[in-house]
mmCIF file of C-alpha atoms and ligand atoms in Angstrom:
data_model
loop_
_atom_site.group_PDB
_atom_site.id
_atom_site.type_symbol
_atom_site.label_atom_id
_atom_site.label_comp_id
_atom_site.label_asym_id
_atom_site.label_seq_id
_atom_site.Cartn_x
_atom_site.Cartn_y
_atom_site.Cartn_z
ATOM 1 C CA UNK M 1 0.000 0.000 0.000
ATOM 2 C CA UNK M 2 1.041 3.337 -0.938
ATOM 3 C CA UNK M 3 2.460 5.283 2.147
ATOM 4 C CA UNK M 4 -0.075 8.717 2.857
ATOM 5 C CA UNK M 5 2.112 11.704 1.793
ATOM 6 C CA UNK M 6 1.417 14.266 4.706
ATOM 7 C CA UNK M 7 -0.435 16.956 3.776
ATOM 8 C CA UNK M 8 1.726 20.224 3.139
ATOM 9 C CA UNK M 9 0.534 23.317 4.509
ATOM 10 C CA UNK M 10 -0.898 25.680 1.617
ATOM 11 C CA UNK M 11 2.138 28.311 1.194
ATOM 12 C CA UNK M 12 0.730 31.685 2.351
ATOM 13 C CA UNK M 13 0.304 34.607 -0.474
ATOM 14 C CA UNK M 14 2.776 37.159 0.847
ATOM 15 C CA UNK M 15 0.660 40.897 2.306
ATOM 16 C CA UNK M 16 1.831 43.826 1.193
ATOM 17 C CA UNK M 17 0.317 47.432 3.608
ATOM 18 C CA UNK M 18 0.220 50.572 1.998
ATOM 19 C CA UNK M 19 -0.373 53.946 3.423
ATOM 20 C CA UNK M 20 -1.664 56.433 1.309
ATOM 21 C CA UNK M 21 -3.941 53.968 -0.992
ATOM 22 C CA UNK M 22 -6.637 55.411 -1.816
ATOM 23 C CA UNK M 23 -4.845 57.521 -4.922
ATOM 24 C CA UNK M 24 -1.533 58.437 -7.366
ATOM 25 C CA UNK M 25 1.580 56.312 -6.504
ATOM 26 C CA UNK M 26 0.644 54.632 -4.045
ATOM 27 C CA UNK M 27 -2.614 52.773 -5.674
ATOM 28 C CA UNK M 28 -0.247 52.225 -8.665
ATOM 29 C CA UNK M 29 2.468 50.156 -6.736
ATOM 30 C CA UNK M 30 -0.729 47.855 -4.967
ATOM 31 C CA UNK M 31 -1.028 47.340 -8.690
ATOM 32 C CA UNK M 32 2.873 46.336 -8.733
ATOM 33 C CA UNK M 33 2.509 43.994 -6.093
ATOM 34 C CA UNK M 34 -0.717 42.588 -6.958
ATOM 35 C CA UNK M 35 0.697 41.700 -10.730
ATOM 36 C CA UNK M 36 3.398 40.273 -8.602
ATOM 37 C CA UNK M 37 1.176 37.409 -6.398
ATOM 38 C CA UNK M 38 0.739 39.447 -3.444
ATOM 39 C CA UNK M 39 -2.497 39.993 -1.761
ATOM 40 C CA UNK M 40 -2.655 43.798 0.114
ATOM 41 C CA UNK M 41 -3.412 45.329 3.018
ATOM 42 C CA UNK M 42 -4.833 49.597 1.781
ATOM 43 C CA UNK M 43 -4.726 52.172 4.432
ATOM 44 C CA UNK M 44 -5.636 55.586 3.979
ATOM 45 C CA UNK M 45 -8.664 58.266 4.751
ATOM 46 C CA UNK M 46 -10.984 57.758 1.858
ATOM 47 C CA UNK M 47 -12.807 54.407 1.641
ATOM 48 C CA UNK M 48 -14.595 54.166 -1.644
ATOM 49 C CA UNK M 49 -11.223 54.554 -3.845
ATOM 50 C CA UNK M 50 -9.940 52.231 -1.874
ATOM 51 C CA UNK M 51 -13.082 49.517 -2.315
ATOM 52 C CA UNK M 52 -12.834 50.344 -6.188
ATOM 53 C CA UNK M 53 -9.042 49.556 -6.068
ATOM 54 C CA UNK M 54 -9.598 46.574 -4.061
ATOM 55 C CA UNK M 55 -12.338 44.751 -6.788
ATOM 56 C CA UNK M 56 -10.031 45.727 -9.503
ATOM 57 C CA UNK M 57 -6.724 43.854 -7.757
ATOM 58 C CA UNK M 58 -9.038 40.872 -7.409
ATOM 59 C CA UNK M 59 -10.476 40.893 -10.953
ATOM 60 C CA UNK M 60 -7.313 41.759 -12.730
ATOM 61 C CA UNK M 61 -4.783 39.922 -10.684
ATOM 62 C CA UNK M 62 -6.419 37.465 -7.991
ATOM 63 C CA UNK M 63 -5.431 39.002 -5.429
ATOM 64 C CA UNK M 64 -7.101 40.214 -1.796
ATOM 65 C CA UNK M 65 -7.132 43.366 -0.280
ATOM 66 C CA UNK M 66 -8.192 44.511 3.464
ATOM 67 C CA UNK M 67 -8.644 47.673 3.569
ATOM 68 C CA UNK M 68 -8.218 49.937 6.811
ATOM 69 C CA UNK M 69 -9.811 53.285 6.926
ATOM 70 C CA UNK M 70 -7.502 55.653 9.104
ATOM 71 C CA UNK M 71 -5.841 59.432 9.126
ATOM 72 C CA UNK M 72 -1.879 59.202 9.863
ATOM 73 C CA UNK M 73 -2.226 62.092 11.880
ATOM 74 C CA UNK M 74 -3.809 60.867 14.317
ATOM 75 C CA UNK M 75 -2.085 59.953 18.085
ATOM 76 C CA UNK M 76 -1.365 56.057 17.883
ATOM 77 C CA UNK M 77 -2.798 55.518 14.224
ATOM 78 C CA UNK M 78 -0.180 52.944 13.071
ATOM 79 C CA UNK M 79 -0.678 50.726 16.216
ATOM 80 C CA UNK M 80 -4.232 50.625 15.406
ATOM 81 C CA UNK M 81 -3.925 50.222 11.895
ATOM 82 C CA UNK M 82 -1.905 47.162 12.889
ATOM 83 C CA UNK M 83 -4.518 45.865 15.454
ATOM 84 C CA UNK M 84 -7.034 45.674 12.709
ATOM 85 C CA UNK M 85 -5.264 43.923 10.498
ATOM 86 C CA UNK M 86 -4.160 41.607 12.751
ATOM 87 C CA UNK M 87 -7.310 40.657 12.469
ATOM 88 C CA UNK M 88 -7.755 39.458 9.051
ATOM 89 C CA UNK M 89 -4.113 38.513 8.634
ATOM 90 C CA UNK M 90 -1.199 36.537 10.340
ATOM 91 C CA UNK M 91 1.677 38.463 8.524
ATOM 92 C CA UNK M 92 2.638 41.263 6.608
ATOM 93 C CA UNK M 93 5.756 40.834 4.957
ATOM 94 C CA UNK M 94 6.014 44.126 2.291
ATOM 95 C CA UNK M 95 5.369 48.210 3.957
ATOM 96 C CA UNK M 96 5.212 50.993 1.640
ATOM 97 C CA UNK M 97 5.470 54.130 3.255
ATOM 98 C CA UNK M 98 3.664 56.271 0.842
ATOM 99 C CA UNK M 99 0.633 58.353 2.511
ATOM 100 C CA UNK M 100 1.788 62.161 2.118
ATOM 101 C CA UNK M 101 1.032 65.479 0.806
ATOM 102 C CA UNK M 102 2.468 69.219 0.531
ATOM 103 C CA UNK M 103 1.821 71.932 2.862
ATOM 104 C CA UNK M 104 1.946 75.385 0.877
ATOM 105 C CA UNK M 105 3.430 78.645 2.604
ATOM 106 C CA UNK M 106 6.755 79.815 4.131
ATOM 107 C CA UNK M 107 7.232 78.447 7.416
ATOM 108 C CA UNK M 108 5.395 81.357 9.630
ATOM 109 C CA UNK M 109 2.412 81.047 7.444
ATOM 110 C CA UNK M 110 1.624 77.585 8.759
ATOM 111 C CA UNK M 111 0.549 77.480 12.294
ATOM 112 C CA UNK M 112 2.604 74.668 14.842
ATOM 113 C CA UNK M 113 -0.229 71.925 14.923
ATOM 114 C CA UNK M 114 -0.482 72.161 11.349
ATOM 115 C CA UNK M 115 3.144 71.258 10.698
ATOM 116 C CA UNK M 116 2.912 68.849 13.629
ATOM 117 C CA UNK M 117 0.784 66.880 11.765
ATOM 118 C CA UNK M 118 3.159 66.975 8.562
ATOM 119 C CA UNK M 119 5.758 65.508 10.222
ATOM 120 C CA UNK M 120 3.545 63.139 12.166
ATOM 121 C CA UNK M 121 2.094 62.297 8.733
ATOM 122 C CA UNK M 122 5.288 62.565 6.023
ATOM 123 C CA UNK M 123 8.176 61.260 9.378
ATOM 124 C CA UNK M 124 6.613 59.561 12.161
ATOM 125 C CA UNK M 125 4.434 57.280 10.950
ATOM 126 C CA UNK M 126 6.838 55.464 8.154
ATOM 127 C CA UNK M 127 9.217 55.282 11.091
ATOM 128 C CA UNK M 128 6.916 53.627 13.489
ATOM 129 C CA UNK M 129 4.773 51.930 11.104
ATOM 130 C CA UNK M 130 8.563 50.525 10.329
ATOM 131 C CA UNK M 131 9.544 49.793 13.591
ATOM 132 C CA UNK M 132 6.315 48.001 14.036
ATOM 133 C CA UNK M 133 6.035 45.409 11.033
ATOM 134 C CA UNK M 134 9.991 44.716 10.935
ATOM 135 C CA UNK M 135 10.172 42.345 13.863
ATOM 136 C CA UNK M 136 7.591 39.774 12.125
ATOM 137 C CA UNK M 137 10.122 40.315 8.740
ATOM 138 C CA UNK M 138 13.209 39.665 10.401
ATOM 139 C CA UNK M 139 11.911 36.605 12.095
ATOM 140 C CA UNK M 140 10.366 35.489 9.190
ATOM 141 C CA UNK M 141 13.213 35.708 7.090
ATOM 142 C CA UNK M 142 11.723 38.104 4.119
ATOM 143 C CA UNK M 143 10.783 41.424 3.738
ATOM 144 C CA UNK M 144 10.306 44.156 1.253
ATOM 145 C CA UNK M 145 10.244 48.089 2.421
ATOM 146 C CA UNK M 146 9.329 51.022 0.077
ATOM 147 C CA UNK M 147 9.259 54.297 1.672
ATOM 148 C CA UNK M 148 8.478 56.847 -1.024
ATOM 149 C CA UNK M 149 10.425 59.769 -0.834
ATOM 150 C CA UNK M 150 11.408 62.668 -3.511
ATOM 151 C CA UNK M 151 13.347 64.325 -5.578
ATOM 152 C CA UNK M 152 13.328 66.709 -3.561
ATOM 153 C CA UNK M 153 15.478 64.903 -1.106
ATOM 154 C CA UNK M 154 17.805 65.451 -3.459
ATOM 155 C CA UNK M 155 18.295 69.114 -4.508
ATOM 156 C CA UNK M 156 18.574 72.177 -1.903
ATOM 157 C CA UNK M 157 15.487 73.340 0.055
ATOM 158 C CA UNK M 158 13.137 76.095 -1.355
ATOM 159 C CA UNK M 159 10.786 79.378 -0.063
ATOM 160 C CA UNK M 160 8.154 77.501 0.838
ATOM 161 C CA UNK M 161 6.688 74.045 1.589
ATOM 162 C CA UNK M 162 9.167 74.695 4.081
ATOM 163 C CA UNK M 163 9.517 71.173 6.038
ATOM 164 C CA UNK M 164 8.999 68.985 2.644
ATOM 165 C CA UNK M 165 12.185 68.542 1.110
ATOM 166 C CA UNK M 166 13.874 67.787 4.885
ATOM 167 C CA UNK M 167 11.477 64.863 5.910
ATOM 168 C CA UNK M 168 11.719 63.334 2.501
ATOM 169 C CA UNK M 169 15.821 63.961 2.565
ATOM 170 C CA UNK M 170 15.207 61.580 6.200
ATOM 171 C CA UNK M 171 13.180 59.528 4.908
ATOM 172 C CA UNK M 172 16.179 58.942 1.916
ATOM 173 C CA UNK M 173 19.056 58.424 5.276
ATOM 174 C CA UNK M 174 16.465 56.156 7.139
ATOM 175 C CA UNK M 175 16.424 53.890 4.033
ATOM 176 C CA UNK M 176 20.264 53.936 3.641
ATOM 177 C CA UNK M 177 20.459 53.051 7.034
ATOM 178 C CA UNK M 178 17.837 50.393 6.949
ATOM 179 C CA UNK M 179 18.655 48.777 3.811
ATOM 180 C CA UNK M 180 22.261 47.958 5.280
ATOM 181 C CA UNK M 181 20.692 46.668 8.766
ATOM 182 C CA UNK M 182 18.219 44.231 6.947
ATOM 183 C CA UNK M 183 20.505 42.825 4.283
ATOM 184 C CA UNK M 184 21.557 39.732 6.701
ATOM 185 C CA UNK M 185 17.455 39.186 7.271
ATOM 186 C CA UNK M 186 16.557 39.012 3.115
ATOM 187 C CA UNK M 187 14.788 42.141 4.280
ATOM 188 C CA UNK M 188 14.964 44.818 0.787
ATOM 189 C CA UNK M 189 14.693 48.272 1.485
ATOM 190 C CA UNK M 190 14.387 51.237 -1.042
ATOM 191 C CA UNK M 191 13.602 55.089 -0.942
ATOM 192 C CA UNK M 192 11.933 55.727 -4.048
ATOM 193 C CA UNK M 193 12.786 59.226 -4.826
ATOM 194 C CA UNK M 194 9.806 60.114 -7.900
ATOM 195 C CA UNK M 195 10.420 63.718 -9.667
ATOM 196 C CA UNK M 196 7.286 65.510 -10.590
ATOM 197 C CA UNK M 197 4.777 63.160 -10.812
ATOM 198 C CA UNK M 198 1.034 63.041 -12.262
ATOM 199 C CA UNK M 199 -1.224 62.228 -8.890
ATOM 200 C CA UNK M 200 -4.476 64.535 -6.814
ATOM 201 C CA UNK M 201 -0.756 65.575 -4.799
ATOM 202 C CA UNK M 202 -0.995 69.097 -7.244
ATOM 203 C CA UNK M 203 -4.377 69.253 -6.823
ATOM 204 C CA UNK M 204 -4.685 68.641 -2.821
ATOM 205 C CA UNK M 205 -2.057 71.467 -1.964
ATOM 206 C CA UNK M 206 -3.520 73.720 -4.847
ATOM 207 C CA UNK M 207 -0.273 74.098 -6.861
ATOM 208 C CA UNK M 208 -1.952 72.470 -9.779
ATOM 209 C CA UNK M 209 -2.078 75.819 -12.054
ATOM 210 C CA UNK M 210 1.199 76.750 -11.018
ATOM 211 C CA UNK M 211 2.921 73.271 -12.217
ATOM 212 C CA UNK M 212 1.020 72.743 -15.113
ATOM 213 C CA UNK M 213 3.256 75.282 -16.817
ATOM 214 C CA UNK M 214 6.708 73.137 -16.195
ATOM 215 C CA UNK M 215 7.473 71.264 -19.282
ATOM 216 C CA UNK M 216 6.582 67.778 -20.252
ATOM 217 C CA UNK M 217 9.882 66.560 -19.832
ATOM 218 C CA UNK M 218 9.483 66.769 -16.015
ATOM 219 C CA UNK M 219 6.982 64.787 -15.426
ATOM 220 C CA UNK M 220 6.124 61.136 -15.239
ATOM 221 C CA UNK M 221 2.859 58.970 -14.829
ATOM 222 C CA UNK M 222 1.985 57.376 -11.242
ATOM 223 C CA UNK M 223 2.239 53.729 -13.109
ATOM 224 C CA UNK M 224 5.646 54.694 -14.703
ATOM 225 C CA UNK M 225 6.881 55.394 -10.919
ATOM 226 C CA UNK M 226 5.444 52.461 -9.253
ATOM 227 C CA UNK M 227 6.914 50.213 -11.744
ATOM 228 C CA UNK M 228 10.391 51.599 -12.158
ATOM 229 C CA UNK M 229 10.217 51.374 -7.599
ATOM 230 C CA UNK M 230 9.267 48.271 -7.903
ATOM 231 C CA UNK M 231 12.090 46.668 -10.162
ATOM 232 C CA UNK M 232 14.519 48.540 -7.616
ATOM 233 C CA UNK M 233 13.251 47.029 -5.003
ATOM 234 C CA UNK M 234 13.810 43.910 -6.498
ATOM 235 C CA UNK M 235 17.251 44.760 -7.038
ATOM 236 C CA UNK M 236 17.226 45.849 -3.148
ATOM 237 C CA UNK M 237 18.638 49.377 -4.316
ATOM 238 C CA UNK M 238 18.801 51.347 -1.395
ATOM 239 C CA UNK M 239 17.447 54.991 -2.720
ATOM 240 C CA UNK M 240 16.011 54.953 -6.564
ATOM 241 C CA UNK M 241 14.983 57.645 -8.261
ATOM 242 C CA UNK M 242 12.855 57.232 -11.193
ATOM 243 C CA UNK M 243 13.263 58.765 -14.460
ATOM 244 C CA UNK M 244 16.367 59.604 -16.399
ATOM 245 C CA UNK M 245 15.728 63.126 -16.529
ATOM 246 C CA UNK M 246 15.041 62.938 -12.563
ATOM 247 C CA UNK M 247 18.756 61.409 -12.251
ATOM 248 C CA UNK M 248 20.378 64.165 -14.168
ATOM 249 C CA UNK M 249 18.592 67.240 -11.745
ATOM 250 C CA UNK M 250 19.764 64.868 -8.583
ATOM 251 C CA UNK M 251 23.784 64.889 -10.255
ATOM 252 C CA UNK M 252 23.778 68.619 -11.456
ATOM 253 C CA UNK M 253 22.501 69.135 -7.721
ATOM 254 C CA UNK M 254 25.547 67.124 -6.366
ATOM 255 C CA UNK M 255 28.172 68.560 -9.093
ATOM 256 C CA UNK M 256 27.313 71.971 -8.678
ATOM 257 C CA UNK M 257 28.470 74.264 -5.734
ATOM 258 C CA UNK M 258 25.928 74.306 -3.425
ATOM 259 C CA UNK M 259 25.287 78.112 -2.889
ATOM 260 C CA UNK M 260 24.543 78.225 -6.914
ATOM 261 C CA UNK M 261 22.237 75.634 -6.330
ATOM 262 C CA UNK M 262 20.398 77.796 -3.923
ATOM 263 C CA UNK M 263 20.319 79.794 -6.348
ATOM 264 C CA UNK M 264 18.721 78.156 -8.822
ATOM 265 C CA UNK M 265 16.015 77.128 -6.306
ATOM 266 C CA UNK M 266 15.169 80.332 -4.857
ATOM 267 C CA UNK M 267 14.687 81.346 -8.358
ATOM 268 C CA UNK M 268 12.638 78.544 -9.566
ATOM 269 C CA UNK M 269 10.821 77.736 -6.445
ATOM 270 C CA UNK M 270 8.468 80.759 -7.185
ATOM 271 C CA UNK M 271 7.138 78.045 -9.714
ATOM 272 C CA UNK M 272 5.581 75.318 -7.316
ATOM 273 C CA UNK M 273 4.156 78.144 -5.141
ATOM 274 C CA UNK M 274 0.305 78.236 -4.074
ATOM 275 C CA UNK M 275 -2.365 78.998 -7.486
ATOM 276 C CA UNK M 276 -3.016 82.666 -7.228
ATOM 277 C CA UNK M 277 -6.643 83.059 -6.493
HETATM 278 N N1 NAP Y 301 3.152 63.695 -7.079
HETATM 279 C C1 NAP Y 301 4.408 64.096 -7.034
HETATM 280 O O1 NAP Y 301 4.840 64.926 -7.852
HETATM 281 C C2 NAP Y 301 5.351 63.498 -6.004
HETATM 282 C C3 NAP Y 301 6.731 63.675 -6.196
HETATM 283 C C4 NAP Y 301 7.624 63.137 -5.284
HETATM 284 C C5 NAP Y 301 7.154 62.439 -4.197
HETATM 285 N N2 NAP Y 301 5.825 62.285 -3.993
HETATM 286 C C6 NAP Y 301 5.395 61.544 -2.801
HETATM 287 O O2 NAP Y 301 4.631 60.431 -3.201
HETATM 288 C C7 NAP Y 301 3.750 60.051 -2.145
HETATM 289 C C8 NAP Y 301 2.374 59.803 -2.728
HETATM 290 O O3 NAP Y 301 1.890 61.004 -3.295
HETATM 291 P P1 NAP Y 301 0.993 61.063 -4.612
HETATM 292 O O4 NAP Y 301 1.719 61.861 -5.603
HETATM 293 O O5 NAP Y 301 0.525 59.717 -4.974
HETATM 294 O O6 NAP Y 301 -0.185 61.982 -4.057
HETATM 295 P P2 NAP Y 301 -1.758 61.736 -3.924
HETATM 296 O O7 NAP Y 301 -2.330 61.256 -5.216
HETATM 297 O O8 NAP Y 301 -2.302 63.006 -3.353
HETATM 298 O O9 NAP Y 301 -1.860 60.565 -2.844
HETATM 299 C C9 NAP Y 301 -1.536 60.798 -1.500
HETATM 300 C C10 NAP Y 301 -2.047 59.644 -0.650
HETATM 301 O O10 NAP Y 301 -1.718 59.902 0.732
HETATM 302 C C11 NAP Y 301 -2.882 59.738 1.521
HETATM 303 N N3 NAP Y 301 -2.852 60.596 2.702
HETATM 304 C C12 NAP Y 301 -2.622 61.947 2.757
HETATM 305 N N4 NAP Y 301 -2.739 62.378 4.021
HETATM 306 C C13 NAP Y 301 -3.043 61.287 4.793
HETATM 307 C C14 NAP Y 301 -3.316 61.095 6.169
HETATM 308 N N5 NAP Y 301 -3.322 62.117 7.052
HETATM 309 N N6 NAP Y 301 -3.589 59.844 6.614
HETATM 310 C C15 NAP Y 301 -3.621 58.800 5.755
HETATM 311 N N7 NAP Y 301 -3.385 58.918 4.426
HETATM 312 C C16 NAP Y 301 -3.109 60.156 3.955
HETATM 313 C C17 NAP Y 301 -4.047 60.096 0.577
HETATM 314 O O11 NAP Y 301 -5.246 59.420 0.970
HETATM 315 P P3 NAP Y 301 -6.538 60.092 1.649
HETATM 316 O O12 NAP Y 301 -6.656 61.487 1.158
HETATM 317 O O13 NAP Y 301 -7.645 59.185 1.212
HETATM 318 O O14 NAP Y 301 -6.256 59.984 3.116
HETATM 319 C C18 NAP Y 301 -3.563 59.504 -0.735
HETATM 320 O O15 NAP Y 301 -3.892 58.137 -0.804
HETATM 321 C C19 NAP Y 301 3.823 61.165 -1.109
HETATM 322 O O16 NAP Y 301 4.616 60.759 -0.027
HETATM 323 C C20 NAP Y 301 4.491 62.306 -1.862
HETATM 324 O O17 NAP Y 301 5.214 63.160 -0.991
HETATM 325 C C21 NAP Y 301 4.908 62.788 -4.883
#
C-alpha cells in the first residue's frame, strides 16, 4: 500500500500594507505587487477609492485586499492600523510608506499643529509603522520596504513648503540606514525618490495651475513610478529615483556648488508656489 504523503501546509500569499492607498503612486504600486502574487493590506482616509481599487486587484490579478480606513495624523494611528489587520491577517511581509502630501506657505504662514501633523504624517508614521512590522520580517526571514520619498530629497530646500524637502531627505538616510541593517534578514529596502509626478498631490495642496506650466519633460505617470520602484526594489537598491531626466537634476545638484544651487532654487521655487486666487 502506498504510504499517505502528509499533507503540506498551503504556502501563504505574501501581504503587502500601503499607506496612502486610496490615490496616485501609491494605488499604482498595490497594482505592482498585486501583478506580482501578493495579496494587500490599503490604508488611507478615503474608503470608496480604496473599495474600487480593491475589486479591480481581485479581478485583474487574484489578489485580496483589506482595507483599513484611518488618518496618519492621528495619536497612535499605526498601532491601530496594525490591530485591525491583525485581524484578518497573520503576517505582513512588504510596507510601503507612501501616505503624504504638501503643505503650501513659508514656514510662519503655517501654524505649529499644522506642521505637527506633517511631520507626524510625512516622518513619524513610516518610522513607526517601520519599527512596528519589521520584527515579524526579520523573524520570518523576508521582507520588502518602500518608503516613497522625492526628488526633492535630493536638490537644496526652497521658499516655501518649508519642512517637505527635509522629511523626505530623512526619509532617503532612514532607508540607507535600513537597507544595510536588513541585508543579513533578506529584508529589501528602497527610498523611491519620484520627480514631478502626475497624482491629486498638485491638486490637494492647490499648486496644480502653477505646475502645469513646467514642461513635459518633467513629469512622469503614477504607473511609470510604481513600476520603475518596484524593479529597484527587487534589485534591493537602497534609494532609486525614477526617471532619467530625474537622475540628471539629482547629479547637477551634487556637481554643482551648493550656494549656486540655492540659487537656482530660490529662483525657480516661485514656480511650485500656491495657485493665485
Ligand atoms: N506627485 C508628485 O509629484 C510626487 C513627487 C515626489 C514624491 N511624492 C510623494 O509620493 C507620495 C504619494 O503622493 P501622490 O503623488 O501619490 O499623491 P496623492 O495622489 O495626493 O496621494 C496621497 C495619498 O496619501 C494619503 N494621505 C494623505 N494624508 C493622509 C493622512 N493624514 N492619513 C492617511 N493617508 C493620507 C491620501 O489618501 P486620503 O486622502 O484618502 O487619506 C492619498 O492616498 C507622497 O509621499 C508624496 O510626498 C509625490
Amino acid at each position: 500500500m502506498k504510504k499517505k504523503q502528509k499533507k503540506r501546509p498551503a504556502k501563504k500569499r505574501p501581504v503587502c500594507l500601503i499607506t496612502g492607498a486610496s490615490a496616485g503612486i501609491g494605488s499604482a504600486l498595490a497594482r505592482e505587487f498585486a501583478n506580482a502574487g501578493w495579496d494587500l493590506a490599503l490604508t488611507a482616509r478615503r474608503e470608496e477609492p480604496m473599495v474600487e481599487l480593491a475589486k479591480e486587484l481581485k479581478e485583474e490579478y487574484g489578489s485580496t485586499s483589506h482595507i483599513i480606513v484611518a488618518d496618519l495624523s492621528k495619536p497612535g494611528a499605526c498601532a491601530d492600523i496594525l490591530e485591525r489587520l491583525a485581524k484578518k491577517t497573520t503576517h505582513i511581509d512588504g510596507l510601503v510608506n507612501n501616505a503624504g502630501y504638501g503643505l503650501t506657505g513659508n514656514y510662519t504662514e503655517n501654524e505649529w499643529p499644522a506642521h505637527k501633523d506633517f511631520l507626524t504624517v510625512m516622518l513619524e508614521a513610516p518610522c513607526e509603522m517601520t519599527r512596528l512590522v519589521a520584527d515579524g520580517m526579520v523573524e520570518r526571514r523576508f521582507g520588502r520596504i518602500i518608503n516613497v520619498a522625492s526628488l526633492a530629497g535630493h536638490v537644496p530646500g526652497s521658499r516655501g513648503h518649508t519642512l517637505y524637502a527635509a522629511t523626505k531627505s530623512f526619509l532617503i538616510k532612514f532607508s540607507q540606514s535600513l537597507n544595510l541593517e536588513m541585508q543579513e534578514h533578506n529584508v529589501k529596502v528602497s527610498a523611491l525618490c519620484p520627480g514631478f509626478t502626475y497624482s491629486e498631490f498638485h491638486d490637494v495642496n492647490e499648486t496644480r495651475g502653477a505646475v502645469d506650466k513646467l514642461p513635459n519633460w518633467m513629469w512622469m505617470t503614477a504607473e511609470e513610478v510604481a513600476e520603475s520602484g518596484f524593479i529597484a526594489l527587487a534589485r534591493n537598491r537602497a534609494v532609486h529615483i525614477p526617471g532619467a531626466s530625474n537622475r540628471m537634476i539629482a547629479l547637477l545638484a551634487r556637481l554643482i556648488p551648493e550656494s549656486w544651487a540655492l540659487k537656482l532654487m530660490s529662483r525657480n521655487s516661485e514656480k511650485f508656489r500656491k495657485d493665485k486666487r
